[in-house]
Amino acid sequence: MERKIGTTSRGVRCPIIREGDDLAKIVVDSVIEAAESEGFALRDRDVVAVTESVVARAQGNYASVDAIAADVRAKLGGETVGVIFPILSRNRFAICLRGIAKGAKKIVLMLSYPSDEVGNELVSLDKLDAAGVNPYSDVLTLEKYRELFGVNKHPFTQVDYVQYYGDLIRESGAEVEIIFANNPRAILSYTKNVLTCDIHSRARTKRILKEAGAETVCGLDDILTAPVNGSGYNEKYGLLGSNKSTEDKIKLFPKECTDLVLDIQSRLLERTGKHMEVMVYGDGAFKDPMGKIWELADPSVSVADTPGLEGTPNELKLKYLADNDFANLSGAALKAAIEDRIRQKESNLSGNMASQGTTPRRLTDLIGSLCDLTSGSGDKGTPIVLVQGYFDNYTN
């Protein structure tokens, strides 16, 4: 009988992961037990994905606020530090800011506007237009911001992040001055020692600051790249991808875990006879149309993946074929013609009009986004996701 289901994504429950757990064994056991419990078969090219959070937890990759403070003090001098372009997040950045503030005497906090890098708004574009403000060139003081725009609370959390971050810095023992600008050079009128906190544009920001005469420039990816007093660390990403664990501790992005995905793949093959693909995923790349927020605070969607997940989709657009090449066909003849065209498609369809409109993104970004939406970030208890049929097409 012809299969009637294409891609499916299942959240897989597993035990609560603790430091030192054999994560590969837990993942493999959980996937196999889920298949047995729910009565579905495992197949070649199924994708087993594990959220970065439980990987970091199993690695014990944690650090304290004091460790952050010590590294900031050592790398940025401990006096006046410009902290620029942070995202607005209680979970992602606030606890990092506590550590940063503890490592300096004064923080000049420069917030991008009208929104942060991932879309959290400080002020709407309509309000900017009404005030005649040019966000590309105008530098606003806190007083001017309040005069023009008043208090703006986040639509979902109802937090006034300007007030929240200012209070947090003061509570951590540092003076604070808050400004609003989008040109990184603006911070150099206040201090030559800068910690840039943007995620995906960080390399450009560092380059601009260095060319403009900054004395010391670090990114979040330069803080906690090595252990501080026995802390966790991430050699490649530092504080990027970290989030709150307790009031005084963060969980860092996982350290190198290519060996983990290869181990899981090998164990699955041994236990099931199926060659599956495996990845560790972070935030998916999607945008909330209501809040305008990009769910992309991690430095990478895929932390690690098996070789079969490299590349981009190579797909034909069915509606293009139906409306153009086979416009005179219908029913079984149309189905047969499209199936034949799919079977004969080239290995690289780049530039082929019949592939226009298919998603030109990396497989790991697409699958990771699907997994992130499936697992959620709350109490679903499904940090493992099984994706089946992703590599199927109309002929399968």
XYZ file of C-alpha atoms in Angstrom:
396
model
C 0.000 0.000 0.000
C 1.253 3.483 -0.864
C 2.488 5.495 2.103
C 0.218 8.430 2.894
C 2.388 10.171 5.492
C 5.450 12.229 4.652
C 7.592 13.943 7.288
C 6.749 13.400 10.950
C 8.391 14.935 14.005
C 8.018 13.310 17.411
C 9.172 14.613 20.758
C 10.713 11.734 22.705
C 10.567 11.658 26.479
C 13.594 10.593 28.478
C 14.857 10.719 32.088
C 16.011 14.036 33.542
C 19.656 14.372 32.514
C 22.302 14.978 35.160
C 26.015 15.700 34.973
C 28.013 12.595 34.120
C 25.101 10.608 32.648
C 25.805 8.333 29.681
C 23.833 10.508 27.291
C 24.398 8.359 24.211
C 22.906 5.338 25.970
C 19.946 7.346 27.272
C 19.194 8.756 23.805
C 19.373 5.375 22.064
C 17.309 3.619 24.751
C 14.679 6.376 24.709
C 14.237 6.343 20.907
C 13.947 2.553 20.748
C 11.553 2.432 23.709
C 9.409 5.166 22.135
C 9.150 3.199 18.878
C 8.164 0.040 20.743
C 5.684 1.888 22.970
C 3.962 3.776 20.143
C 4.177 1.018 17.555
C 6.106 2.719 14.773
C 9.105 1.436 12.837
C 12.522 3.044 12.728
C 13.975 3.539 9.241
C 17.220 4.391 7.479
C 17.830 8.175 7.310
C 15.599 8.917 10.278
C 17.024 11.872 12.184
C 17.578 11.708 15.937
C 18.171 15.165 17.380
C 19.164 16.120 20.921
C 18.778 19.599 22.348
C 22.021 21.341 23.304
C 20.709 21.955 26.816
C 20.871 18.342 27.959
C 24.224 17.840 26.265
C 25.730 20.729 28.230
C 24.086 19.413 31.379
C 25.584 15.953 30.898
C 28.968 17.603 30.292
C 28.610 19.629 33.508
C 29.365 22.790 31.554
C 28.385 25.429 34.112
C 29.970 28.621 35.398
C 29.255 31.080 38.187
C 28.619 34.799 37.988
C 31.894 35.279 39.873
C 33.792 33.356 37.182
C 32.348 35.691 34.545
C 33.336 38.695 36.648
C 36.904 37.459 37.066
C 37.353 36.895 33.330
C 35.814 40.258 32.404
C 38.076 42.024 34.914
C 41.161 40.246 33.560
C 40.374 40.887 29.899
C 38.807 44.372 30.023
C 40.645 46.040 32.909
C 37.968 46.331 35.586
C 37.342 50.070 35.156
C 34.789 51.560 32.719
C 33.552 48.977 30.230
C 31.256 49.628 27.288
C 28.715 46.832 26.950
C 27.077 47.122 23.565
C 24.294 45.439 21.592
C 23.038 42.896 24.154
C 19.801 41.055 23.519
C 16.915 41.739 25.884
C 16.477 38.519 27.814
C 16.158 37.531 31.454
C 17.212 33.976 30.650
C 19.900 34.590 28.043
C 21.663 37.793 29.032
C 20.608 39.191 32.406
C 22.682 36.758 34.445
C 25.691 37.340 32.162
C 25.239 41.077 32.723
C 25.411 40.516 36.482
C 28.803 38.896 36.099
C 30.000 41.562 33.655
C 28.943 44.346 36.040
C 30.723 42.666 38.953
C 33.897 42.777 36.875
C 33.882 46.562 36.308
C 33.553 49.824 38.217
C 31.258 51.395 35.615
C 29.205 50.018 32.741
C 28.217 52.152 29.790
C 25.346 50.105 28.392
C 24.622 50.815 24.732
C 21.361 49.326 23.518
C 20.493 48.995 19.847
C 17.137 50.456 18.864
C 14.305 50.190 17.862
C 14.954 46.527 18.694
C 17.722 44.179 19.708
C 19.412 41.735 17.360
C 16.741 39.066 17.706
C 13.765 41.431 17.393
C 12.782 42.395 20.956
C 11.487 45.960 20.632
C 12.529 48.910 22.796
C 10.345 51.224 20.732
C 8.184 50.770 17.655
C 9.137 52.004 14.208
C 5.962 54.096 14.192
C 7.116 55.920 17.340
C 10.529 56.508 15.783
C 8.877 58.002 12.717
C 6.650 60.237 14.825
C 9.644 61.488 16.839
C 11.742 62.162 13.744
C 14.570 60.003 15.061
C 17.069 58.352 12.707
C 18.251 55.117 14.361
C 21.174 54.836 11.945
C 22.806 58.059 13.101
C 21.156 59.405 16.271
C 22.642 58.616 19.691
C 20.108 58.972 22.493
C 20.771 59.403 26.185
C 18.514 57.652 28.660
C 16.862 60.987 29.428
C 16.161 61.669 25.738
C 14.829 58.149 25.232
C 12.410 58.564 28.133
C 11.391 62.029 26.969
C 10.584 60.768 23.471
C 9.244 57.301 24.155
C 8.487 56.921 27.869
C 8.311 53.404 29.299
C 8.100 50.530 26.823
C 7.439 47.096 28.267
C 8.117 43.871 26.408
C 4.797 42.649 24.935
C 5.144 39.128 26.330
C 7.123 39.484 29.567
C 5.922 43.003 30.517
C 9.493 43.861 31.525
C 10.932 47.343 30.963
C 14.383 46.091 29.984
C 15.954 49.552 30.139
C 15.042 49.854 33.817
C 15.702 46.185 34.507
C 19.237 46.171 33.100
C 20.105 49.464 34.768
C 18.935 48.223 38.168
C 20.743 44.929 37.715
C 24.060 46.668 37.021
C 23.695 48.908 40.077
C 22.746 45.948 42.287
C 25.932 44.213 41.104
C 28.040 47.085 42.440
C 28.835 49.097 39.323
C 27.852 52.554 38.159
C 25.749 52.624 35.009
C 25.143 54.971 32.103
C 22.682 53.944 29.398
C 22.698 55.177 25.809
C 20.947 54.079 22.615
C 22.794 53.777 19.298
C 23.352 51.435 16.375
C 26.800 52.568 15.272
C 29.357 50.687 17.374
C 31.758 53.644 17.130
C 29.430 55.667 19.380
C 30.641 53.805 22.470
C 34.200 55.106 21.977
C 33.146 58.576 23.168
C 32.598 56.971 26.591
C 35.289 54.281 26.858
C 37.929 52.534 24.770
C 37.336 49.161 26.458
C 34.370 47.425 24.863
C 32.509 44.156 25.283
C 30.297 43.626 22.258
C 27.392 41.310 22.968
C 25.868 40.802 19.524
C 25.708 37.236 18.309
C 25.635 36.856 14.542
C 27.184 40.226 13.627
C 29.965 40.100 16.230
C 32.908 39.731 13.827
C 31.944 42.892 11.929
C 31.342 44.846 15.139
C 34.767 43.889 16.499
C 36.419 44.908 13.241
C 34.697 48.307 13.207
C 35.657 49.017 16.816
C 39.307 48.065 16.322
C 39.572 50.163 13.169
C 38.001 53.105 15.028
C 40.624 53.079 17.786
C 39.257 50.911 20.565
C 41.991 49.769 22.942
C 40.428 46.501 24.085
C 37.620 44.705 22.246
C 36.067 41.461 23.380
C 32.889 39.676 22.398
C 30.799 37.368 24.520
C 32.606 34.640 22.591
C 35.868 35.774 24.198
C 34.660 35.420 27.802
C 35.036 32.011 29.494
C 36.872 30.423 26.596
C 38.954 28.616 29.228
C 38.234 27.564 32.819
C 38.263 30.262 35.495
C 38.824 28.837 38.970
C 37.596 25.449 37.760
C 34.524 26.744 35.942
C 32.990 25.391 32.782
C 33.919 27.050 29.511
C 33.403 26.954 25.775
C 36.594 27.292 23.773
C 34.797 28.348 20.574
C 31.776 30.358 21.776
C 32.541 31.541 25.318
C 29.342 32.976 26.812
C 27.413 32.830 23.549
C 24.554 30.357 23.745
C 24.552 30.335 27.542
C 21.444 30.663 29.655
C 20.404 30.872 33.263
C 20.702 27.801 35.476
C 20.317 29.332 38.959
C 20.435 32.897 40.286
C 24.235 32.672 40.443
C 25.103 30.155 37.722
C 24.834 29.791 33.968
C 24.778 26.766 31.725
C 27.181 27.269 28.836
C 26.774 26.089 25.247
C 28.014 22.489 24.895
C 31.657 21.843 24.280
C 32.736 19.836 21.217
C 30.269 16.981 20.756
C 30.981 15.476 17.339
C 32.059 12.299 19.120
C 28.637 12.165 20.809
C 26.597 12.251 17.576
C 28.844 9.639 15.973
C 28.526 7.439 19.080
C 24.732 7.691 19.045
C 24.664 6.900 15.313
C 26.879 3.849 15.835
C 24.811 2.533 18.744
C 21.558 2.996 16.829
C 22.973 1.040 13.888
C 24.103 -1.737 16.205
C 20.751 -1.919 18.036
C 18.349 -1.422 15.099
C 20.267 -2.180 11.907
C 19.259 1.264 10.618
C 21.653 3.994 9.517
C 20.204 7.112 11.100
C 21.446 10.678 11.159
C 22.086 12.468 14.458
C 22.436 16.099 15.445
C 22.680 18.306 18.523
C 20.549 21.393 17.969
C 20.185 24.832 19.500
C 17.721 27.603 18.709
C 15.775 27.232 15.500
C 15.770 29.975 12.889
C 12.197 31.224 12.797
C 10.397 34.502 13.463
C 7.322 35.140 15.576
C 5.076 37.336 13.380
C 3.258 38.874 16.340
C 6.178 39.752 18.622
C 8.636 40.071 15.704
C 11.186 38.040 17.665
C 13.733 35.781 15.998
C 14.325 32.612 18.006
C 18.026 32.707 17.208
C 19.992 33.546 20.353
C 22.373 30.595 19.982
C 25.459 31.076 17.815
C 24.526 28.062 15.686
C 21.421 25.964 15.043
C 23.506 22.807 14.742
C 26.119 22.224 17.423
C 27.216 18.938 15.849
C 25.797 16.594 13.224
C 26.626 13.414 11.330
C 27.937 13.795 7.749
C 24.624 12.822 6.137
C 23.065 16.082 7.329
C 25.494 18.334 5.507
C 24.305 20.266 2.465
C 21.050 21.838 1.281
C 17.786 20.373 -0.055
C 17.798 19.266 -3.689
C 14.115 19.356 -4.508
C 11.813 20.070 -7.430
C 8.773 22.304 -6.972
C 5.742 20.125 -7.648
C 3.385 23.006 -8.384
C 5.884 24.392 -10.934
C 5.943 21.051 -12.744
C 2.154 20.727 -12.589
C 1.520 24.281 -13.849
C 4.261 24.367 -16.504
C 5.900 21.195 -17.788
C 2.814 19.012 -17.350
C -0.011 21.556 -17.584
C -1.848 19.352 -20.089
C -1.894 16.299 -17.822
C -4.076 15.311 -14.884
C -4.851 12.371 -12.638
C -2.720 9.232 -12.916
C -0.844 10.550 -15.963
C 0.203 13.688 -14.099
C 1.292 11.670 -11.076
C 3.346 9.303 -13.211
C 5.020 12.140 -15.117
C 6.015 13.986 -11.942
C 7.333 10.809 -10.317
C 9.420 10.081 -13.400
C 10.841 13.639 -13.391
C 11.782 13.318 -9.696
C 13.553 10.014 -10.308
C 15.560 11.577 -13.127
C 16.420 14.854 -11.379
C 20.012 16.033 -11.324
C 22.107 15.761 -8.184
C 22.455 19.556 -8.104
C 19.381 21.584 -9.120
C 20.923 24.973 -8.397
C 19.692 27.430 -11.017
C 17.026 25.072 -12.355
C 13.701 26.913 -12.688
C 11.841 23.809 -11.579
C 13.457 24.127 -8.148
C 12.572 27.797 -7.609
C 10.665 28.441 -4.401
C 12.207 25.487 -2.575
C 13.957 26.483 0.610
C 17.615 27.431 -0.088
C 18.916 26.777 3.409
C 21.169 24.260 5.069
C 19.568 20.981 6.062
C 20.798 21.369 9.625
C 19.119 24.787 9.960
C 15.821 23.484 8.608
C 15.779 20.268 10.641
C 17.083 22.025 13.756
C 14.270 24.587 13.519
C 11.715 21.791 13.200
C 13.204 20.069 16.248
C 13.257 23.260 18.317
C 9.583 23.881 17.590
C 8.781 20.260 18.434
C 10.651 20.028 21.729
C 9.734 23.472 23.059
C 11.595 25.008 25.969
C 9.249 24.385 28.879
C 7.858 21.307 30.592
C 7.182 18.996 27.649
C 10.044 16.764 28.764
C 11.062 15.858 25.215
C 14.688 16.945 24.715
C 15.075 14.266 22.035
C 13.283 14.610 18.704
C 12.810 11.881 16.098
C 12.219 13.155 12.559
C 11.090 10.581 10.010
C 10.505 10.920 6.292
C 12.405 14.169 5.937
C 14.403 12.845 3.000
C 11.393 11.257 1.304
C 9.875 12.643 -1.853
C 6.700 12.085 -3.880
C 8.008 8.777 -5.231
C 8.517 7.056 -1.862
